[in-house]
Amino acid sequence: MASPDQRAQFELLAPLLAREGVDVWTATVADLDAGMDRARQRHAAAVARVRAVLDAHARDDISAAGALLEELELTAEATPPPIPDALTVATRFAQLAQTVAPQLPVEVIDAVRDSARLPDVPDGMAALCEATLLDCDAATGLRTVIREHGPADALYAAAAMTAAVFRHWARHTGQEMGELVSAHA
C-alpha cells in the first residue's frame, strides 16, 4: 500500500492516471506505477502521431495526414482508449501550438485565425485558435471544442490549427515547413 507521501506525489498526476483507469487514493503502488507506464506510452505515441501528421503536411501529402487522423477518429469514443488515442493526440497538437504561439509574429497569428474562419475547416478550429494562440490556453480551448463538437472534431480542429501555424510560419520566415517541424515539434 502506498504511503500518504507517495499518494500526494501521484496526486499531481491524478488526471493522467484517471485517464488510465487508476484512482490515486485507492490504487496500490504497483497499479500507480503501471498507470504511469501506460501514460508515458500514450504520451510517446501521441507525440509520434503529431510528428507524422505534421511531416505529411510538410510534404504536402494531405491524404497521408488525413489517413492518420481518420484512423485516430475511430478511437475518439473508445473505452478504454487505445494507444494512441484521439483525445491525447488532439491535446498534444493544441499544446504544441500553444508552446510556439509566443514566438509567432502577429502576421502569422492573423493568417492562422483567418484560415480558421474559412467555411471548410473543422468545427471549433476558430475558437481553439483564439484560446490557444491569443490566450495561450490550449486546455480551455480544447475542452470547449470537445464540449460543443465532440472529441473527433477536437482532433481535426487541433490538427488543422497546428498544421496551419507551421504552414503560415514557414511562409513568413521563408523556411521549409519540415525544418520548423523538426525544430519545434
mmCIF file with all atom_site columns, C-alpha atoms in Angstrom:
data_model
loop_
_atom_site.group_PDB
_atom_site.id
_atom_site.type_symbol
_atom_site.label_atom_id
_atom_site.label_alt_id
_atom_site.label_comp_id
_atom_site.label_asym_id
_atom_site.label_entity_id
_atom_site.label_seq_id
_atom_site.pdbx_PDB_ins_code
_atom_site.Cartn_x
_atom_site.Cartn_y
_atom_site.Cartn_z
_atom_site.occupancy
_atom_site.B_iso_or_equiv
_atom_site.pdbx_formal_charge
_atom_site.auth_seq_id
_atom_site.auth_comp_id
_atom_site.auth_asym_id
_atom_site.auth_atom_id
_atom_site.pdbx_PDB_model_num
ATOM 1   C CA . MET A 1 1   ? 0.000   0.000  0.000   1.00 0.00 ? 1   MET A CA 1
ATOM 2   C CA . ALA A 1 2   ? 1.256   3.478  -0.826  1.00 0.00 ? 2   ALA A CA 1
ATOM 3   C CA . SER A 1 3   ? 2.109   5.891  1.952   1.00 0.00 ? 3   SER A CA 1
ATOM 4   C CA . PRO A 1 4   ? 0.347   9.268  2.187   1.00 0.00 ? 4   PRO A CA 1
ATOM 5   C CA . ASP A 1 5   ? 3.522   10.948 0.869   1.00 0.00 ? 5   ASP A CA 1
ATOM 6   C CA . GLN A 1 6   ? 3.621   8.640  -2.161  1.00 0.00 ? 6   GLN A CA 1
ATOM 7   C CA . ARG A 1 7   ? -0.061  9.280  -2.834  1.00 0.00 ? 7   ARG A CA 1
ATOM 8   C CA . ALA A 1 8   ? 0.493   13.041 -2.580  1.00 0.00 ? 8   ALA A CA 1
ATOM 9   C CA . GLN A 1 9   ? 3.205   12.794 -5.258  1.00 0.00 ? 9   GLN A CA 1
ATOM 10  C CA . PHE A 1 10  ? 0.911   10.788 -7.516  1.00 0.00 ? 10  PHE A CA 1
ATOM 11  C CA . GLU A 1 11  ? -1.979  13.194 -6.830  1.00 0.00 ? 11  GLU A CA 1
ATOM 12  C CA . LEU A 1 12  ? -0.242  15.764 -9.041  1.00 0.00 ? 12  LEU A CA 1
ATOM 13  C CA . LEU A 1 13  ? -0.571  13.245 -11.863 1.00 0.00 ? 13  LEU A CA 1
ATOM 14  C CA . ALA A 1 14  ? -4.152  12.264 -10.995 1.00 0.00 ? 14  ALA A CA 1
ATOM 15  C CA . PRO A 1 15  ? -5.678  13.428 -14.328 1.00 0.00 ? 15  PRO A CA 1
ATOM 16  C CA . LEU A 1 16  ? -3.208  11.319 -16.309 1.00 0.00 ? 16  LEU A CA 1
ATOM 17  C CA . LEU A 1 17  ? -3.727  8.343  -14.047 1.00 0.00 ? 17  LEU A CA 1
ATOM 18  C CA . ALA A 1 18  ? -7.519  8.712  -14.110 1.00 0.00 ? 18  ALA A CA 1
ATOM 19  C CA . ARG A 1 19  ? -7.344  8.507  -17.905 1.00 0.00 ? 19  ARG A CA 1
ATOM 20  C CA . GLU A 1 20  ? -5.575  5.166  -17.389 1.00 0.00 ? 20  GLU A CA 1
ATOM 21  C CA . GLY A 1 21  ? -8.302  3.965  -15.004 1.00 0.00 ? 21  GLY A CA 1
ATOM 22  C CA . VAL A 1 22  ? -6.222  4.413  -11.847 1.00 0.00 ? 22  VAL A CA 1
ATOM 23  C CA . ASP A 1 23  ? -7.647  6.110  -8.744  1.00 0.00 ? 23  ASP A CA 1
ATOM 24  C CA . VAL A 1 24  ? -4.758  7.753  -6.898  1.00 0.00 ? 24  VAL A CA 1
ATOM 25  C CA . TRP A 1 25  ? -6.366  7.266  -3.488  1.00 0.00 ? 25  TRP A CA 1
ATOM 26  C CA . THR A 1 26  ? -7.308  3.603  -3.739  1.00 0.00 ? 26  THR A CA 1
ATOM 27  C CA . ALA A 1 27  ? -4.701  2.091  -6.070  1.00 0.00 ? 27  ALA A CA 1
ATOM 28  C CA . THR A 1 28  ? -1.716  0.075  -4.952  1.00 0.00 ? 28  THR A CA 1
ATOM 29  C CA . VAL A 1 29  ? 1.801   1.284  -5.702  1.00 0.00 ? 29  VAL A CA 1
ATOM 30  C CA . ALA A 1 30  ? 2.007   -1.359 -8.442  1.00 0.00 ? 30  ALA A CA 1
ATOM 31  C CA . ASP A 1 31  ? -1.202  -0.018 -10.017 1.00 0.00 ? 31  ASP A CA 1
ATOM 32  C CA . LEU A 1 32  ? 0.102   3.542  -9.787  1.00 0.00 ? 32  LEU A CA 1
ATOM 33  C CA . ASP A 1 33  ? 3.375   2.553  -11.460 1.00 0.00 ? 33  ASP A CA 1
ATOM 34  C CA . ALA A 1 34  ? 1.545   0.595  -14.172 1.00 0.00 ? 34  ALA A CA 1
ATOM 35  C CA . GLY A 1 35  ? -0.719  3.592  -14.800 1.00 0.00 ? 35  GLY A CA 1
ATOM 36  C CA . MET A 1 36  ? 2.288   5.867  -15.158 1.00 0.00 ? 36  MET A CA 1
ATOM 37  C CA . ASP A 1 37  ? 3.872   3.441  -17.622 1.00 0.00 ? 37  ASP A CA 1
ATOM 38  C CA . ARG A 1 38  ? 0.688   3.484  -19.751 1.00 0.00 ? 38  ARG A CA 1
ATOM 39  C CA . ALA A 1 39  ? 0.536   7.294  -19.526 1.00 0.00 ? 39  ALA A CA 1
ATOM 40  C CA . ARG A 1 40  ? 4.155   7.513  -20.761 1.00 0.00 ? 40  ARG A CA 1
ATOM 41  C CA . GLN A 1 41  ? 3.359   5.136  -23.636 1.00 0.00 ? 41  GLN A CA 1
ATOM 42  C CA . ARG A 1 42  ? 0.271   7.170  -24.513 1.00 0.00 ? 42  ARG A CA 1
ATOM 43  C CA . HIS A 1 43  ? 2.303   10.401 -24.493 1.00 0.00 ? 43  HIS A CA 1
ATOM 44  C CA . ALA A 1 44  ? 5.081   8.936  -26.663 1.00 0.00 ? 44  ALA A CA 1
ATOM 45  C CA . ALA A 1 45  ? 2.560   7.519  -29.163 1.00 0.00 ? 45  ALA A CA 1
ATOM 46  C CA . ALA A 1 46  ? 0.716   10.851 -29.306 1.00 0.00 ? 46  ALA A CA 1
ATOM 47  C CA . VAL A 1 47  ? 3.916   12.802 -29.936 1.00 0.00 ? 47  VAL A CA 1
ATOM 48  C CA . ALA A 1 48  ? 4.888   10.373 -32.706 1.00 0.00 ? 48  ALA A CA 1
ATOM 49  C CA . ARG A 1 49  ? 1.451   10.736 -34.333 1.00 0.00 ? 49  ARG A CA 1
ATOM 50  C CA . VAL A 1 50  ? 1.605   14.547 -34.146 1.00 0.00 ? 50  VAL A CA 1
ATOM 51  C CA . ARG A 1 51  ? 5.021   14.480 -35.835 1.00 0.00 ? 51  ARG A CA 1
ATOM 52  C CA . ALA A 1 52  ? 3.765   12.075 -38.517 1.00 0.00 ? 52  ALA A CA 1
ATOM 53  C CA . VAL A 1 53  ? 0.779   14.291 -39.366 1.00 0.00 ? 53  VAL A CA 1
ATOM 54  C CA . LEU A 1 54  ? 2.889   17.463 -39.445 1.00 0.00 ? 54  LEU A CA 1
ATOM 55  C CA . ASP A 1 55  ? 5.560   15.724 -41.529 1.00 0.00 ? 55  ASP A CA 1
ATOM 56  C CA . ALA A 1 56  ? 2.866   14.681 -44.016 1.00 0.00 ? 56  ALA A CA 1
ATOM 57  C CA . HIS A 1 57  ? 1.686   18.303 -44.206 1.00 0.00 ? 57  HIS A CA 1
ATOM 58  C CA . ALA A 1 58  ? 5.278   19.445 -44.708 1.00 0.00 ? 58  ALA A CA 1
ATOM 59  C CA . ARG A 1 59  ? 5.497   17.095 -47.722 1.00 0.00 ? 59  ARG A CA 1
ATOM 60  C CA . ASP A 1 60  ? 2.140   18.449 -48.955 1.00 0.00 ? 60  ASP A CA 1
ATOM 61  C CA . ASP A 1 61  ? 0.770   14.921 -48.590 1.00 0.00 ? 61  ASP A CA 1
ATOM 62  C CA . ILE A 1 62  ? -2.632  15.883 -47.238 1.00 0.00 ? 62  ILE A CA 1
ATOM 63  C CA . SER A 1 63  ? -4.100  12.453 -47.970 1.00 0.00 ? 63  SER A CA 1
ATOM 64  C CA . ALA A 1 64  ? -1.490  10.780 -45.728 1.00 0.00 ? 64  ALA A CA 1
ATOM 65  C CA . ALA A 1 65  ? -2.191  13.288 -42.946 1.00 0.00 ? 65  ALA A CA 1
ATOM 66  C CA . GLY A 1 66  ? -5.928  12.694 -43.367 1.00 0.00 ? 66  GLY A CA 1
ATOM 67  C CA . ALA A 1 67  ? -5.495  8.918  -43.228 1.00 0.00 ? 67  ALA A CA 1
ATOM 68  C CA . LEU A 1 68  ? -3.577  9.196  -39.952 1.00 0.00 ? 68  LEU A CA 1
ATOM 69  C CA . LEU A 1 69  ? -6.311  11.391 -38.469 1.00 0.00 ? 69  LEU A CA 1
ATOM 70  C CA . GLU A 1 70  ? -9.135  9.164  -39.746 1.00 0.00 ? 70  GLU A CA 1
ATOM 71  C CA . GLU A 1 71  ? -7.518  6.191  -38.045 1.00 0.00 ? 71  GLU A CA 1
ATOM 72  C CA . LEU A 1 72  ? -7.440  8.151  -34.798 1.00 0.00 ? 72  LEU A CA 1
ATOM 73  C CA . GLU A 1 73  ? -11.000 9.398  -35.215 1.00 0.00 ? 73  GLU A CA 1
ATOM 74  C CA . LEU A 1 74  ? -12.211 5.852  -34.593 1.00 0.00 ? 74  LEU A CA 1
ATOM 75  C CA . THR A 1 75  ? -10.622 5.983  -31.128 1.00 0.00 ? 75  THR A CA 1
ATOM 76  C CA . ALA A 1 76  ? -12.404 9.197  -30.084 1.00 0.00 ? 76  ALA A CA 1
ATOM 77  C CA . GLU A 1 77  ? -15.146 7.467  -28.099 1.00 0.00 ? 77  GLU A CA 1
ATOM 78  C CA . ALA A 1 78  ? -13.383 4.173  -27.307 1.00 0.00 ? 78  ALA A CA 1
ATOM 79  C CA . THR A 1 79  ? -13.384 2.970  -23.715 1.00 0.00 ? 79  THR A CA 1
ATOM 80  C CA . PRO A 1 80  ? -10.795 2.238  -22.568 1.00 0.00 ? 80  PRO A CA 1
ATOM 81  C CA . PRO A 1 81  ? -8.897  4.430  -25.004 1.00 0.00 ? 81  PRO A CA 1
ATOM 82  C CA . PRO A 1 82  ? -6.308  2.587  -27.099 1.00 0.00 ? 82  PRO A CA 1
ATOM 83  C CA . ILE A 1 83  ? -2.758  3.816  -27.535 1.00 0.00 ? 83  ILE A CA 1
ATOM 84  C CA . PRO A 1 84  ? -2.565  6.198  -29.370 1.00 0.00 ? 84  PRO A CA 1
ATOM 85  C CA . ASP A 1 85  ? -5.987  7.767  -28.948 1.00 0.00 ? 85  ASP A CA 1
ATOM 86  C CA . ALA A 1 86  ? -7.686  10.777 -30.495 1.00 0.00 ? 86  ALA A CA 1
ATOM 87  C CA . LEU A 1 87  ? -8.056  12.845 -27.354 1.00 0.00 ? 87  LEU A CA 1
ATOM 88  C CA . THR A 1 88  ? -4.398  12.571 -26.328 1.00 0.00 ? 88  THR A CA 1
ATOM 89  C CA . VAL A 1 89  ? -3.205  13.373 -29.851 1.00 0.00 ? 89  VAL A CA 1
ATOM 90  C CA . ALA A 1 90  ? -5.579  16.363 -30.062 1.00 0.00 ? 90  ALA A CA 1
ATOM 91  C CA . THR A 1 91  ? -4.215  17.593 -26.733 1.00 0.00 ? 91  THR A CA 1
ATOM 92  C CA . ARG A 1 92  ? -0.619  17.274 -27.952 1.00 0.00 ? 92  ARG A CA 1
ATOM 93  C CA . PHE A 1 93  ? -1.443  19.213 -31.143 1.00 0.00 ? 93  PHE A CA 1
ATOM 94  C CA . ALA A 1 94  ? -3.018  22.022 -29.127 1.00 0.00 ? 94  ALA A CA 1
ATOM 95  C CA . GLN A 1 95  ? -0.155  22.074 -26.613 1.00 0.00 ? 95  GLN A CA 1
ATOM 96  C CA . LEU A 1 96  ? 2.398   22.284 -29.429 1.00 0.00 ? 96  LEU A CA 1
ATOM 97  C CA . ALA A 1 97  ? 0.570   25.254 -30.979 1.00 0.00 ? 97  ALA A CA 1
ATOM 98  C CA . GLN A 1 98  ? 0.389   26.888 -27.553 1.00 0.00 ? 98  GLN A CA 1
ATOM 99  C CA . THR A 1 99  ? 4.112   26.332 -26.994 1.00 0.00 ? 99  THR A CA 1
ATOM 100 C CA . VAL A 1 100 ? 5.122   28.045 -30.231 1.00 0.00 ? 100 VAL A CA 1
ATOM 101 C CA . ALA A 1 101 ? 2.490   30.822 -30.002 1.00 0.00 ? 101 ALA A CA 1
ATOM 102 C CA . PRO A 1 102 ? 4.751   33.294 -28.133 1.00 0.00 ? 102 PRO A CA 1
ATOM 103 C CA . GLN A 1 103 ? 7.325   33.007 -30.955 1.00 0.00 ? 103 GLN A CA 1
ATOM 104 C CA . LEU A 1 104 ? 4.840   33.689 -33.742 1.00 0.00 ? 104 LEU A CA 1
ATOM 105 C CA . PRO A 1 105 ? 4.721   37.100 -35.398 1.00 0.00 ? 105 PRO A CA 1
ATOM 106 C CA . VAL A 1 106 ? 1.341   38.838 -35.381 1.00 0.00 ? 106 VAL A CA 1
ATOM 107 C CA . GLU A 1 107 ? 1.050   38.315 -39.141 1.00 0.00 ? 107 GLU A CA 1
ATOM 108 C CA . VAL A 1 108 ? 1.254   34.546 -38.689 1.00 0.00 ? 108 VAL A CA 1
ATOM 109 C CA . ILE A 1 109 ? -1.334  34.506 -35.906 1.00 0.00 ? 109 ILE A CA 1
ATOM 110 C CA . ASP A 1 110 ? -3.640  36.661 -38.040 1.00 0.00 ? 110 ASP A CA 1
ATOM 111 C CA . ALA A 1 111 ? -3.189  34.347 -41.049 1.00 0.00 ? 111 ALA A CA 1
ATOM 112 C CA . VAL A 1 112 ? -3.969  31.267 -38.932 1.00 0.00 ? 112 VAL A CA 1
ATOM 113 C CA . ARG A 1 113 ? -7.039  32.964 -37.449 1.00 0.00 ? 113 ARG A CA 1
ATOM 114 C CA . ASP A 1 114 ? -8.235  33.942 -40.933 1.00 0.00 ? 114 ASP A CA 1
ATOM 115 C CA . SER A 1 115 ? -7.757  30.392 -42.210 1.00 0.00 ? 115 SER A CA 1
ATOM 116 C CA . ALA A 1 116 ? -9.704  29.093 -39.190 1.00 0.00 ? 116 ALA A CA 1
ATOM 117 C CA . ARG A 1 117 ? -12.734 31.110 -40.284 1.00 0.00 ? 117 ARG A CA 1
ATOM 118 C CA . LEU A 1 118 ? -12.962 29.567 -43.759 1.00 0.00 ? 118 LEU A CA 1
ATOM 119 C CA . PRO A 1 119 ? -16.099 27.510 -44.421 1.00 0.00 ? 119 PRO A CA 1
ATOM 120 C CA . ASP A 1 120 ? -14.383 24.147 -44.945 1.00 0.00 ? 120 ASP A CA 1
ATOM 121 C CA . VAL A 1 121 ? -12.311 23.993 -41.737 1.00 0.00 ? 121 VAL A CA 1
ATOM 122 C CA . PRO A 1 122 ? -13.105 21.599 -38.870 1.00 0.00 ? 122 PRO A CA 1
ATOM 123 C CA . ASP A 1 123 ? -15.759 22.705 -36.399 1.00 0.00 ? 123 ASP A CA 1
ATOM 124 C CA . GLY A 1 124 ? -14.286 24.519 -33.441 1.00 0.00 ? 124 GLY A CA 1
ATOM 125 C CA . MET A 1 125 ? -11.000 25.489 -35.087 1.00 0.00 ? 125 MET A CA 1
ATOM 126 C CA . ALA A 1 126 ? -11.676 29.237 -34.795 1.00 0.00 ? 126 ALA A CA 1
ATOM 127 C CA . ALA A 1 127 ? -12.463 29.004 -31.068 1.00 0.00 ? 127 ALA A CA 1
ATOM 128 C CA . LEU A 1 128 ? -9.424  26.805 -30.496 1.00 0.00 ? 128 LEU A CA 1
ATOM 129 C CA . CYS A 1 129 ? -7.203  29.312 -32.322 1.00 0.00 ? 129 CYS A CA 1
ATOM 130 C CA . GLU A 1 130 ? -8.473  32.167 -30.173 1.00 0.00 ? 130 GLU A CA 1
ATOM 131 C CA . ALA A 1 131 ? -7.816  30.319 -26.918 1.00 0.00 ? 131 ALA A CA 1
ATOM 132 C CA . THR A 1 132 ? -4.519  28.726 -27.931 1.00 0.00 ? 132 THR A CA 1
ATOM 133 C CA . LEU A 1 133 ? -2.762  31.411 -29.949 1.00 0.00 ? 133 LEU A CA 1
ATOM 134 C CA . LEU A 1 134 ? -4.054  34.542 -28.239 1.00 0.00 ? 134 LEU A CA 1
ATOM 135 C CA . ASP A 1 135 ? -4.656  33.439 -24.654 1.00 0.00 ? 135 ASP A CA 1
ATOM 136 C CA . CYS A 1 136 ? -2.074  30.601 -24.638 1.00 0.00 ? 136 CYS A CA 1
ATOM 137 C CA . ASP A 1 137 ? -4.722  28.408 -23.039 1.00 0.00 ? 137 ASP A CA 1
ATOM 138 C CA . ALA A 1 138 ? -4.991  25.293 -25.191 1.00 0.00 ? 138 ALA A CA 1
ATOM 139 C CA . ALA A 1 139 ? -6.609  23.258 -22.400 1.00 0.00 ? 139 ALA A CA 1
ATOM 140 C CA . THR A 1 140 ? -9.632  25.561 -22.122 1.00 0.00 ? 140 THR A CA 1
ATOM 141 C CA . GLY A 1 141 ? -9.934  25.838 -25.886 1.00 0.00 ? 141 GLY A CA 1
ATOM 142 C CA . LEU A 1 142 ? -9.819  22.085 -26.335 1.00 0.00 ? 142 LEU A CA 1
ATOM 143 C CA . ARG A 1 143 ? -12.376 21.490 -23.568 1.00 0.00 ? 143 ARG A CA 1
ATOM 144 C CA . THR A 1 144 ? -14.696 23.988 -25.269 1.00 0.00 ? 144 THR A CA 1
ATOM 145 C CA . VAL A 1 145 ? -14.379 22.286 -28.661 1.00 0.00 ? 145 VAL A CA 1
ATOM 146 C CA . ILE A 1 146 ? -14.905 18.842 -27.105 1.00 0.00 ? 146 ILE A CA 1
ATOM 147 C CA . ARG A 1 147 ? -17.972 20.030 -25.195 1.00 0.00 ? 147 ARG A CA 1
ATOM 148 C CA . GLU A 1 148 ? -19.504 21.768 -28.234 1.00 0.00 ? 148 GLU A CA 1
ATOM 149 C CA . HIS A 1 149 ? -18.443 19.447 -31.066 1.00 0.00 ? 149 HIS A CA 1
ATOM 150 C CA . GLY A 1 150 ? -17.082 16.192 -29.584 1.00 0.00 ? 150 GLY A CA 1
ATOM 151 C CA . PRO A 1 151 ? -13.626 14.614 -29.374 1.00 0.00 ? 151 PRO A CA 1
ATOM 152 C CA . ALA A 1 152 ? -13.348 13.669 -33.065 1.00 0.00 ? 152 ALA A CA 1
ATOM 153 C CA . ASP A 1 153 ? -13.913 17.271 -34.172 1.00 0.00 ? 153 ASP A CA 1
ATOM 154 C CA . ALA A 1 154 ? -11.469 18.424 -31.496 1.00 0.00 ? 154 ALA A CA 1
ATOM 155 C CA . LEU A 1 155 ? -8.839  16.159 -33.053 1.00 0.00 ? 155 LEU A CA 1
ATOM 156 C CA . TYR A 1 156 ? -9.397  17.599 -36.526 1.00 0.00 ? 156 TYR A CA 1
ATOM 157 C CA . ALA A 1 157 ? -9.567  21.196 -35.246 1.00 0.00 ? 157 ALA A CA 1
ATOM 158 C CA . ALA A 1 158 ? -6.341  20.866 -33.247 1.00 0.00 ? 158 ALA A CA 1
ATOM 159 C CA . ALA A 1 159 ? -4.501  19.163 -36.119 1.00 0.00 ? 159 ALA A CA 1
ATOM 160 C CA . ALA A 1 160 ? -5.701  21.729 -38.661 1.00 0.00 ? 160 ALA A CA 1
ATOM 161 C CA . MET A 1 161 ? -4.812  24.641 -36.396 1.00 0.00 ? 161 MET A CA 1
ATOM 162 C CA . THR A 1 162 ? -1.321  23.340 -35.646 1.00 0.00 ? 162 THR A CA 1
ATOM 163 C CA . ALA A 1 163 ? -0.611  22.477 -39.287 1.00 0.00 ? 163 ALA A CA 1
ATOM 164 C CA . ALA A 1 164 ? -1.778  25.990 -40.258 1.00 0.00 ? 164 ALA A CA 1
ATOM 165 C CA . VAL A 1 165 ? 0.535   27.501 -37.647 1.00 0.00 ? 165 VAL A CA 1
ATOM 166 C CA . PHE A 1 166 ? 3.554   25.739 -39.109 1.00 0.00 ? 166 PHE A CA 1
ATOM 167 C CA . ARG A 1 167 ? 2.497   26.344 -42.737 1.00 0.00 ? 167 ARG A CA 1
ATOM 168 C CA . HIS A 1 168 ? 1.979   30.087 -42.238 1.00 0.00 ? 168 HIS A CA 1
ATOM 169 C CA . TRP A 1 169 ? 5.076   30.375 -40.057 1.00 0.00 ? 169 TRP A CA 1
ATOM 170 C CA . ALA A 1 170 ? 7.154   28.681 -42.770 1.00 0.00 ? 170 ALA A CA 1
ATOM 171 C CA . ARG A 1 171 ? 5.803   31.083 -45.405 1.00 0.00 ? 171 ARG A CA 1
ATOM 172 C CA . HIS A 1 172 ? 6.540   34.053 -43.149 1.00 0.00 ? 172 HIS A CA 1
ATOM 173 C CA . THR A 1 173 ? 10.132  33.034 -42.414 1.00 0.00 ? 173 THR A CA 1
ATOM 174 C CA . GLY A 1 174 ? 10.922  31.539 -45.809 1.00 0.00 ? 174 GLY A CA 1
ATOM 175 C CA . GLN A 1 175 ? 11.970  28.291 -44.117 1.00 0.00 ? 175 GLN A CA 1
ATOM 176 C CA . GLU A 1 176 ? 10.792  24.867 -45.144 1.00 0.00 ? 176 GLU A CA 1
ATOM 177 C CA . MET A 1 177 ? 7.890   23.678 -43.029 1.00 0.00 ? 177 MET A CA 1
ATOM 178 C CA . GLY A 1 178 ? 9.785   20.444 -42.362 1.00 0.00 ? 178 GLY A CA 1
ATOM 179 C CA . GLU A 1 179 ? 12.635  22.431 -40.799 1.00 0.00 ? 179 GLU A CA 1
ATOM 180 C CA . LEU A 1 180 ? 10.260  24.233 -38.454 1.00 0.00 ? 180 LEU A CA 1
ATOM 181 C CA . VAL A 1 181 ? 8.533   20.976 -37.526 1.00 0.00 ? 181 VAL A CA 1
ATOM 182 C CA . SER A 1 182 ? 11.895  19.333 -36.815 1.00 0.00 ? 182 SER A CA 1
ATOM 183 C CA . ALA A 1 183 ? 12.992  22.256 -34.672 1.00 0.00 ? 183 ALA A CA 1
ATOM 184 C CA . HIS A 1 184 ? 9.819   22.610 -32.621 1.00 0.00 ? 184 HIS A CA 1
ATOM 185 C CA . ALA A 1 185 ? 7.623   19.504 -32.749 1.00 0.00 ? 185 ALA A CA 1
#
